[in-house]
Amino acid sequence: MTTALKTFEFDGNFRMHRGGLLRSPTIAYETWGKLNSTKDNAVLLFSGLSPSAHAASSKDDISAGWWEDMIGSGHPIDTDEYFIIAVNSLGSCFGSTGPASLDPETGDRYRLNFPMLAIEDIADSAYLLIQDLEIRCLHTVIGCSMGGMSGLAFCARHPNAMNRFISISSATRALPFSIAVRSLQREMICSDPKWLKGNYEVGDPPIMGQKLARKLGMITYRSTEEWTKRFGRERLTDQSQSKDLFDREFSIESYLENQANSFSGSFDPN
């Protein structure tokens, strides 16, 4: 089975913004289009919290990506014109070094021994990748959600490495509401009996806590107006509605459940 995923392993110690270091961390990424001879048509794409680097399909991986309609021949980010690089953020679990990765010093998973991660670390690790690709200056940096923060940090810390920056649904920093929600999400995961202070079994993570945390997050990703327009008070059909007390009755509940199941089955809680 072919894969479009590429990896870059930094040969050395990567010093984290808040202290600590990673030894020879790996950054996973995918590319589309062709880098021109002057290497001035490269676009760097930072994702939000949950996606992998698979932003769009390609000949090596025909499955639809999380930004399928945006990347491709004749699409807004045109692969006939640009060389697109999507990175899986440092600290994630889709190929880049993160808490689920093996610590080369111990041979065990980092888990909560992973150094405290900052947005600046995501930006700096992506910069190392760009250097490895011998790209002096990016045409554009694009970031969505958390990726917008990563992109902004990239621009601030490496201003000579890019010409343009596009931030989508992002901000310069987390506001009090977001901080409060993230605090509750962490409590939900840590309250799951299977959490075990981050030392859960690989095949038996704190799924229930993670699902609740994801549902809470999903609610905040859309406005009240959009939820009303999209779902209203639409009820589930008799065939899909459970007869159990307190179980799902409305379509929006089913949507949140499906989103939580999809996320929790693939994303490392640490």
mmCIF file of C-alpha atoms in Angstrom:
data_model
loop_
_atom_site.group_PDB
_atom_site.id
_atom_site.type_symbol
_atom_site.label_atom_id
_atom_site.label_comp_id
_atom_site.label_asym_id
_atom_site.label_seq_id
_atom_site.Cartn_x
_atom_site.Cartn_y
_atom_site.Cartn_z
ATOM 1 C CA MET A 1 0.000 0.000 0.000
ATOM 2 C CA THR A 2 1.473 3.344 -1.047
ATOM 3 C CA THR A 3 1.450 6.379 1.200
ATOM 4 C CA ALA A 4 1.817 10.075 0.537
ATOM 5 C CA LEU A 5 3.212 10.705 4.013
ATOM 6 C CA LYS A 6 6.827 11.834 4.183
ATOM 7 C CA THR A 7 8.958 12.314 7.270
ATOM 8 C CA PHE A 8 11.836 14.567 8.235
ATOM 9 C CA GLU A 9 14.029 13.597 11.180
ATOM 10 C CA PHE A 10 15.971 16.437 12.716
ATOM 11 C CA ASP A 11 19.561 15.403 13.358
ATOM 12 C CA GLY A 12 20.147 16.923 16.751
ATOM 13 C CA ASN A 13 18.473 18.180 19.912
ATOM 14 C CA PHE A 14 15.349 20.280 19.478
ATOM 15 C CA ARG A 15 15.060 22.699 22.388
ATOM 16 C CA MET A 16 11.486 23.424 23.409
ATOM 17 C CA HIS A 17 10.177 26.946 23.979
ATOM 18 C CA ARG A 18 9.170 26.234 27.597
ATOM 19 C CA GLY A 19 12.174 24.123 28.497
ATOM 20 C CA GLY A 20 13.251 20.563 27.855
ATOM 21 C CA LEU A 21 14.312 19.054 24.579
ATOM 22 C CA LEU A 22 13.506 16.337 22.073
ATOM 23 C CA ARG A 23 16.233 14.179 20.620
ATOM 24 C CA SER A 24 15.988 13.865 16.828
ATOM 25 C CA PRO A 25 12.242 14.581 16.550
ATOM 26 C CA THR A 26 10.321 13.572 13.445
ATOM 27 C CA ILE A 27 8.008 15.850 11.483
ATOM 28 C CA ALA A 28 5.483 14.200 9.172
ATOM 29 C CA TYR A 29 4.239 16.037 6.105
ATOM 30 C CA GLU A 30 2.626 15.661 2.700
ATOM 31 C CA THR A 31 3.180 17.636 -0.486
ATOM 32 C CA TRP A 32 1.260 18.458 -3.655
ATOM 33 C CA GLY A 33 2.392 20.167 -6.836
ATOM 34 C CA LYS A 34 5.979 20.751 -7.925
ATOM 35 C CA LEU A 35 8.647 22.987 -6.438
ATOM 36 C CA ASN A 36 9.930 25.257 -9.199
ATOM 37 C CA SER A 37 13.590 25.846 -10.040
ATOM 38 C CA THR A 38 13.791 29.058 -7.999
ATOM 39 C CA LYS A 39 11.963 27.464 -5.060
ATOM 40 C CA ASP A 40 9.726 30.484 -4.597
ATOM 41 C CA ASN A 41 6.309 28.857 -5.122
ATOM 42 C CA ALA A 42 6.085 26.899 -1.858
ATOM 43 C CA VAL A 43 3.032 27.218 0.401
ATOM 44 C CA LEU A 44 3.245 25.974 3.992
ATOM 45 C CA LEU A 45 -0.008 24.781 5.549
ATOM 46 C CA PHE A 46 -0.566 24.445 9.312
ATOM 47 C CA SER A 47 -3.626 22.459 10.400
ATOM 48 C CA GLY A 48 -5.845 22.744 13.432
ATOM 49 C CA LEU A 49 -5.514 20.505 16.478
ATOM 50 C CA SER A 50 -6.981 17.251 15.210
ATOM 51 C CA PRO A 51 -6.074 16.720 11.505
ATOM 52 C CA SER A 52 -3.148 14.819 10.081
ATOM 53 C CA ALA A 53 -0.992 16.119 7.234
ATOM 54 C CA HIS A 54 -3.402 14.557 4.721
ATOM 55 C CA ALA A 55 -5.063 17.754 3.552
ATOM 56 C CA ALA A 56 -5.941 16.482 0.061
ATOM 57 C CA SER A 57 -5.834 13.378 -2.101
ATOM 58 C CA SER A 58 -2.949 12.597 -4.443
ATOM 59 C CA LYS A 59 -1.776 9.801 -6.710
ATOM 60 C CA ASP A 60 -0.047 8.227 -3.711
ATOM 61 C CA ASP A 61 -3.109 8.462 -1.470
ATOM 62 C CA ILE A 62 -6.446 8.832 -3.238
ATOM 63 C CA SER A 63 -8.500 9.183 -0.052
ATOM 64 C CA ALA A 64 -10.110 12.588 0.430
ATOM 65 C CA GLY A 65 -8.232 14.959 2.712
ATOM 66 C CA TRP A 66 -9.548 17.423 5.265
ATOM 67 C CA TRP A 67 -9.188 20.328 2.777
ATOM 68 C CA GLU A 68 -10.013 18.406 -0.372
ATOM 69 C CA ASP A 69 -11.956 21.209 -2.059
ATOM 70 C CA MET A 70 -9.198 23.755 -1.485
ATOM 71 C CA ILE A 71 -6.108 21.954 -2.815
ATOM 72 C CA GLY A 72 -5.667 20.626 -6.334
ATOM 73 C CA SER A 73 -5.459 21.501 -10.005
ATOM 74 C CA GLY A 74 -7.621 24.573 -10.608
ATOM 75 C CA HIS A 75 -8.566 24.794 -6.935
ATOM 76 C CA PRO A 76 -8.058 27.898 -4.759
ATOM 77 C CA ILE A 77 -4.646 26.558 -3.720
ATOM 78 C CA ASP A 78 -3.671 25.501 -7.223
ATOM 79 C CA THR A 79 -1.216 22.623 -7.492
ATOM 80 C CA ASP A 80 -0.474 23.676 -11.083
ATOM 81 C CA GLU A 81 1.059 26.847 -9.678
ATOM 82 C CA TYR A 82 2.147 26.120 -6.127
ATOM 83 C CA PHE A 83 4.084 23.491 -4.196
ATOM 84 C CA ILE A 84 2.012 22.852 -1.076
ATOM 85 C CA ILE A 85 3.475 21.440 2.126
ATOM 86 C CA ALA A 86 1.097 20.362 4.916
ATOM 87 C CA VAL A 87 2.756 19.498 8.216
ATOM 88 C CA ASN A 88 1.489 17.320 11.011
ATOM 89 C CA SER A 89 2.141 19.466 14.060
ATOM 90 C CA LEU A 90 4.862 18.515 16.487
ATOM 91 C CA GLY A 91 3.132 16.872 19.458
ATOM 92 C CA SER A 92 0.433 15.278 17.320
ATOM 93 C CA CYS A 93 0.026 11.547 16.726
ATOM 94 C CA PHE A 94 -0.072 11.180 12.947
ATOM 95 C CA GLY A 95 3.595 10.700 12.203
ATOM 96 C CA SER A 96 5.222 13.605 14.023
ATOM 97 C CA THR A 97 6.885 13.104 17.385
ATOM 98 C CA GLY A 98 4.396 13.395 20.241
ATOM 99 C CA PRO A 99 3.469 11.847 23.605
ATOM 100 C CA ALA A 100 2.555 8.553 21.897
ATOM 101 C CA SER A 101 6.027 8.304 20.323
ATOM 102 C CA LEU A 102 8.867 6.258 21.777
ATOM 103 C CA ASP A 103 11.419 8.140 23.844
ATOM 104 C CA PRO A 104 14.808 7.121 22.380
ATOM 105 C CA GLU A 105 16.383 7.327 25.846
ATOM 106 C CA THR A 106 13.974 4.924 27.568
ATOM 107 C CA GLY A 107 12.412 2.912 24.757
ATOM 108 C CA ASP A 108 8.983 3.615 26.274
ATOM 109 C CA ARG A 109 6.327 6.051 25.111
ATOM 110 C CA TYR A 110 6.823 9.626 26.241
ATOM 111 C CA ARG A 111 3.273 9.935 27.602
ATOM 112 C CA LEU A 112 3.267 12.793 30.132
ATOM 113 C CA ASN A 113 7.060 12.888 30.139
ATOM 114 C CA PHE A 114 6.827 14.652 26.802
ATOM 115 C CA PRO A 115 8.214 18.190 27.233
ATOM 116 C CA MET A 116 5.607 20.916 27.599
ATOM 117 C CA LEU A 117 4.577 21.927 24.096
ATOM 118 C CA ALA A 118 4.075 25.500 22.904
ATOM 119 C CA ILE A 119 2.771 26.912 19.637
ATOM 120 C CA GLU A 120 6.278 28.260 19.056
ATOM 121 C CA ASP A 121 7.585 24.674 18.976
ATOM 122 C CA ILE A 122 5.186 23.781 16.172
ATOM 123 C CA ALA A 123 6.364 26.820 14.228
ATOM 124 C CA ASP A 124 10.066 26.181 14.822
ATOM 125 C CA SER A 125 9.874 22.496 13.896
ATOM 126 C CA ALA A 126 8.146 23.418 10.635
ATOM 127 C CA TYR A 127 10.921 25.921 9.967
ATOM 128 C CA LEU A 128 13.479 23.122 10.324
ATOM 129 C CA LEU A 129 11.560 21.154 7.703
ATOM 130 C CA ILE A 130 11.559 24.121 5.319
ATOM 131 C CA GLN A 131 15.301 24.462 5.780
ATOM 132 C CA ASP A 132 15.773 20.764 5.064
ATOM 133 C CA LEU A 133 13.816 21.197 1.819
ATOM 134 C CA GLU A 134 16.227 24.045 0.979
ATOM 135 C CA ILE A 135 13.405 26.561 0.633
ATOM 136 C CA ARG A 136 14.758 29.979 1.543
ATOM 137 C CA CYS A 137 11.487 31.899 1.470
ATOM 138 C CA LEU A 138 7.913 30.612 1.315
ATOM 139 C CA HIS A 139 5.409 32.168 -1.046
ATOM 140 C CA THR A 140 2.674 31.922 1.613
ATOM 141 C CA VAL A 141 2.010 30.477 5.047
ATOM 142 C CA ILE A 142 -1.597 29.411 5.712
ATOM 143 C CA GLY A 143 -3.017 28.380 9.071
ATOM 144 C CA CYS A 144 -6.475 27.222 10.147
ATOM 145 C CA SER A 145 -7.706 27.399 13.751
ATOM 146 C CA MET A 146 -4.764 26.368 15.942
ATOM 147 C CA GLY A 147 -2.763 26.342 12.721
ATOM 148 C CA GLY A 148 -3.381 30.065 12.428
ATOM 149 C CA MET A 149 -1.594 30.535 15.744
ATOM 150 C CA SER A 150 1.233 28.282 14.540
ATOM 151 C CA GLY A 151 1.466 30.278 11.330
ATOM 152 C CA LEU A 152 1.538 33.578 13.194
ATOM 153 C CA ALA A 153 4.323 32.277 15.431
ATOM 154 C CA PHE A 154 6.207 31.142 12.327
ATOM 155 C CA CYS A 155 5.940 34.627 10.814
ATOM 156 C CA ALA A 156 6.984 36.350 14.034
ATOM 157 C CA ARG A 157 9.955 34.082 14.682
ATOM 158 C CA HIS A 158 11.116 33.621 11.095
ATOM 159 C CA PRO A 159 10.008 36.791 9.281
ATOM 160 C CA ASN A 160 12.463 36.366 6.420
ATOM 161 C CA ALA A 161 11.207 32.865 5.633
ATOM 162 C CA MET A 162 7.842 33.901 4.160
ATOM 163 C CA ASN A 163 6.224 36.609 2.047
ATOM 164 C CA ARG A 164 2.527 36.258 2.905
ATOM 165 C CA PHE A 165 0.384 34.912 5.722
ATOM 166 C CA ILE A 166 -3.266 33.830 5.672
ATOM 167 C CA SER A 167 -4.971 33.138 9.005
ATOM 168 C CA ILE A 168 -8.372 31.427 9.002
ATOM 169 C CA SER A 169 -10.656 31.180 12.063
ATOM 170 C CA SER A 170 -7.790 31.885 14.420
ATOM 171 C CA ALA A 171 -6.472 34.444 16.894
ATOM 172 C CA THR A 172 -3.244 35.716 18.380
ATOM 173 C CA ARG A 173 -3.928 34.000 21.697
ATOM 174 C CA ALA A 174 -6.589 32.011 23.527
ATOM 175 C CA LEU A 175 -9.316 34.127 25.130
ATOM 176 C CA PRO A 176 -10.818 33.388 28.588
ATOM 177 C CA PHE A 177 -13.764 31.436 27.146
ATOM 178 C CA SER A 178 -11.437 29.132 25.205
ATOM 179 C CA ILE A 179 -9.164 28.690 28.211
ATOM 180 C CA ALA A 180 -12.166 27.692 30.338
ATOM 181 C CA VAL A 181 -13.440 25.194 27.764
ATOM 182 C CA ARG A 182 -10.012 23.565 27.365
ATOM 183 C CA SER A 183 -9.756 23.281 31.154
ATOM 184 C CA LEU A 184 -13.069 21.418 31.276
ATOM 185 C CA GLN A 185 -11.989 19.170 28.411
ATOM 186 C CA ARG A 186 -8.850 18.157 30.277
ATOM 187 C CA GLU A 187 -10.883 17.471 33.426
ATOM 188 C CA MET A 188 -13.236 15.234 31.447
ATOM 189 C CA ILE A 189 -10.354 13.126 30.174
ATOM 190 C CA CYS A 190 -8.547 13.010 33.521
ATOM 191 C CA SER A 191 -11.783 12.013 35.305
ATOM 192 C CA ASP A 192 -12.111 8.883 33.173
ATOM 193 C CA PRO A 193 -11.079 5.861 35.315
ATOM 194 C CA LYS A 194 -8.996 4.608 32.400
ATOM 195 C CA TRP A 195 -6.866 7.759 32.358
ATOM 196 C CA LEU A 196 -4.412 6.362 34.923
ATOM 197 C CA LYS A 197 -2.502 9.658 35.016
ATOM 198 C CA GLY A 198 -1.639 9.315 31.355
ATOM 199 C CA ASN A 199 -0.341 5.753 31.694
ATOM 200 C CA TYR A 200 -3.332 4.103 30.029
ATOM 201 C CA GLU A 201 -2.894 0.986 27.937
ATOM 202 C CA VAL A 202 -2.298 1.664 24.253
ATOM 203 C CA GLY A 203 -5.360 -0.336 23.247
ATOM 204 C CA ASP A 204 -7.533 0.856 26.124
ATOM 205 C CA PRO A 205 -7.430 4.677 26.339
ATOM 206 C CA PRO A 206 -9.901 6.861 28.313
ATOM 207 C CA ILE A 207 -12.407 6.885 25.456
ATOM 208 C CA MET A 208 -15.449 8.100 27.405
ATOM 209 C CA GLY A 209 -13.637 11.127 28.793
ATOM 210 C CA GLN A 210 -12.167 11.877 25.401
ATOM 211 C CA LYS A 211 -15.566 11.616 23.703
ATOM 212 C CA LEU A 212 -17.128 14.054 26.159
ATOM 213 C CA ALA A 213 -14.230 16.462 25.683
ATOM 214 C CA ARG A 214 -14.582 16.268 21.912
ATOM 215 C CA LYS A 215 -18.327 16.903 22.051
ATOM 216 C CA LEU A 216 -17.784 19.995 24.170
ATOM 217 C CA GLY A 217 -15.162 21.200 21.721
ATOM 218 C CA MET A 218 -17.381 20.558 18.695
ATOM 219 C CA ILE A 219 -20.153 22.689 20.206
ATOM 220 C CA THR A 220 -17.783 25.656 20.427
ATOM 221 C CA TYR A 221 -16.579 25.293 16.820
ATOM 222 C CA ARG A 222 -19.924 26.499 15.440
ATOM 223 C CA SER A 223 -22.199 29.413 16.269
ATOM 224 C CA THR A 224 -25.692 29.113 17.731
ATOM 225 C CA GLU A 225 -27.065 30.392 14.432
ATOM 226 C CA GLU A 226 -25.314 27.683 12.436
ATOM 227 C CA TRP A 227 -26.468 24.902 14.747
ATOM 228 C CA THR A 228 -30.051 26.156 14.469
ATOM 229 C CA LYS A 229 -29.902 26.440 10.688
ATOM 230 C CA ARG A 230 -28.225 23.073 10.237
ATOM 231 C CA PHE A 231 -30.198 20.923 12.674
ATOM 232 C CA GLY A 232 -33.061 22.904 14.167
ATOM 233 C CA ARG A 233 -35.083 20.578 16.366
ATOM 234 C CA GLU A 234 -34.944 17.715 13.898
ATOM 235 C CA ARG A 235 -35.547 14.407 15.621
ATOM 236 C CA LEU A 236 -34.062 11.039 14.777
ATOM 237 C CA THR A 237 -36.225 8.569 12.917
ATOM 238 C CA ASP A 238 -37.827 5.675 14.770
ATOM 239 C CA GLN A 239 -35.275 3.334 13.185
ATOM 240 C CA SER A 240 -32.228 5.264 14.405
ATOM 241 C CA GLN A 241 -33.574 6.484 17.746
ATOM 242 C CA SER A 242 -32.704 4.461 20.825
ATOM 243 C CA LYS A 243 -35.453 3.540 23.270
ATOM 244 C CA ASP A 244 -33.131 3.851 26.266
ATOM 245 C CA LEU A 245 -33.885 6.586 28.770
ATOM 246 C CA PHE A 246 -31.745 9.714 28.275
ATOM 247 C CA ASP A 247 -30.343 8.412 24.999
ATOM 248 C CA ARG A 248 -30.089 10.449 21.807
ATOM 249 C CA GLU A 249 -33.362 11.903 20.524
ATOM 250 C CA PHE A 250 -32.304 14.782 18.266
ATOM 251 C CA SER A 251 -30.179 14.806 15.117
ATOM 252 C CA ILE A 252 -27.631 17.167 16.635
ATOM 253 C CA GLU A 253 -26.989 14.630 19.414
ATOM 254 C CA SER A 254 -26.320 11.931 16.842
ATOM 255 C CA TYR A 255 -23.968 14.275 14.971
ATOM 256 C CA LEU A 256 -21.943 14.975 18.108
ATOM 257 C CA GLU A 257 -21.765 11.260 18.906
ATOM 258 C CA ASN A 258 -20.465 10.420 15.431
ATOM 259 C CA GLN A 259 -17.880 13.190 15.574
ATOM 260 C CA ALA A 260 -16.724 12.061 19.008
ATOM 261 C CA ASN A 261 -16.427 8.424 17.931
ATOM 262 C CA SER A 262 -14.410 9.339 14.852
ATOM 263 C CA PHE A 263 -11.999 11.553 16.773
ATOM 264 C CA SER A 264 -11.564 9.425 19.876
ATOM 265 C CA GLY A 265 -10.704 6.334 17.901
ATOM 266 C CA SER A 266 -7.748 7.965 16.194
ATOM 267 C CA PHE A 267 -6.309 10.719 18.412
ATOM 268 C CA ASP A 268 -3.990 10.083 21.353
ATOM 269 C CA PRO A 269 -5.498 11.594 24.556
ATOM 270 C CA ASN A 270 -2.094 12.601 25.925
#
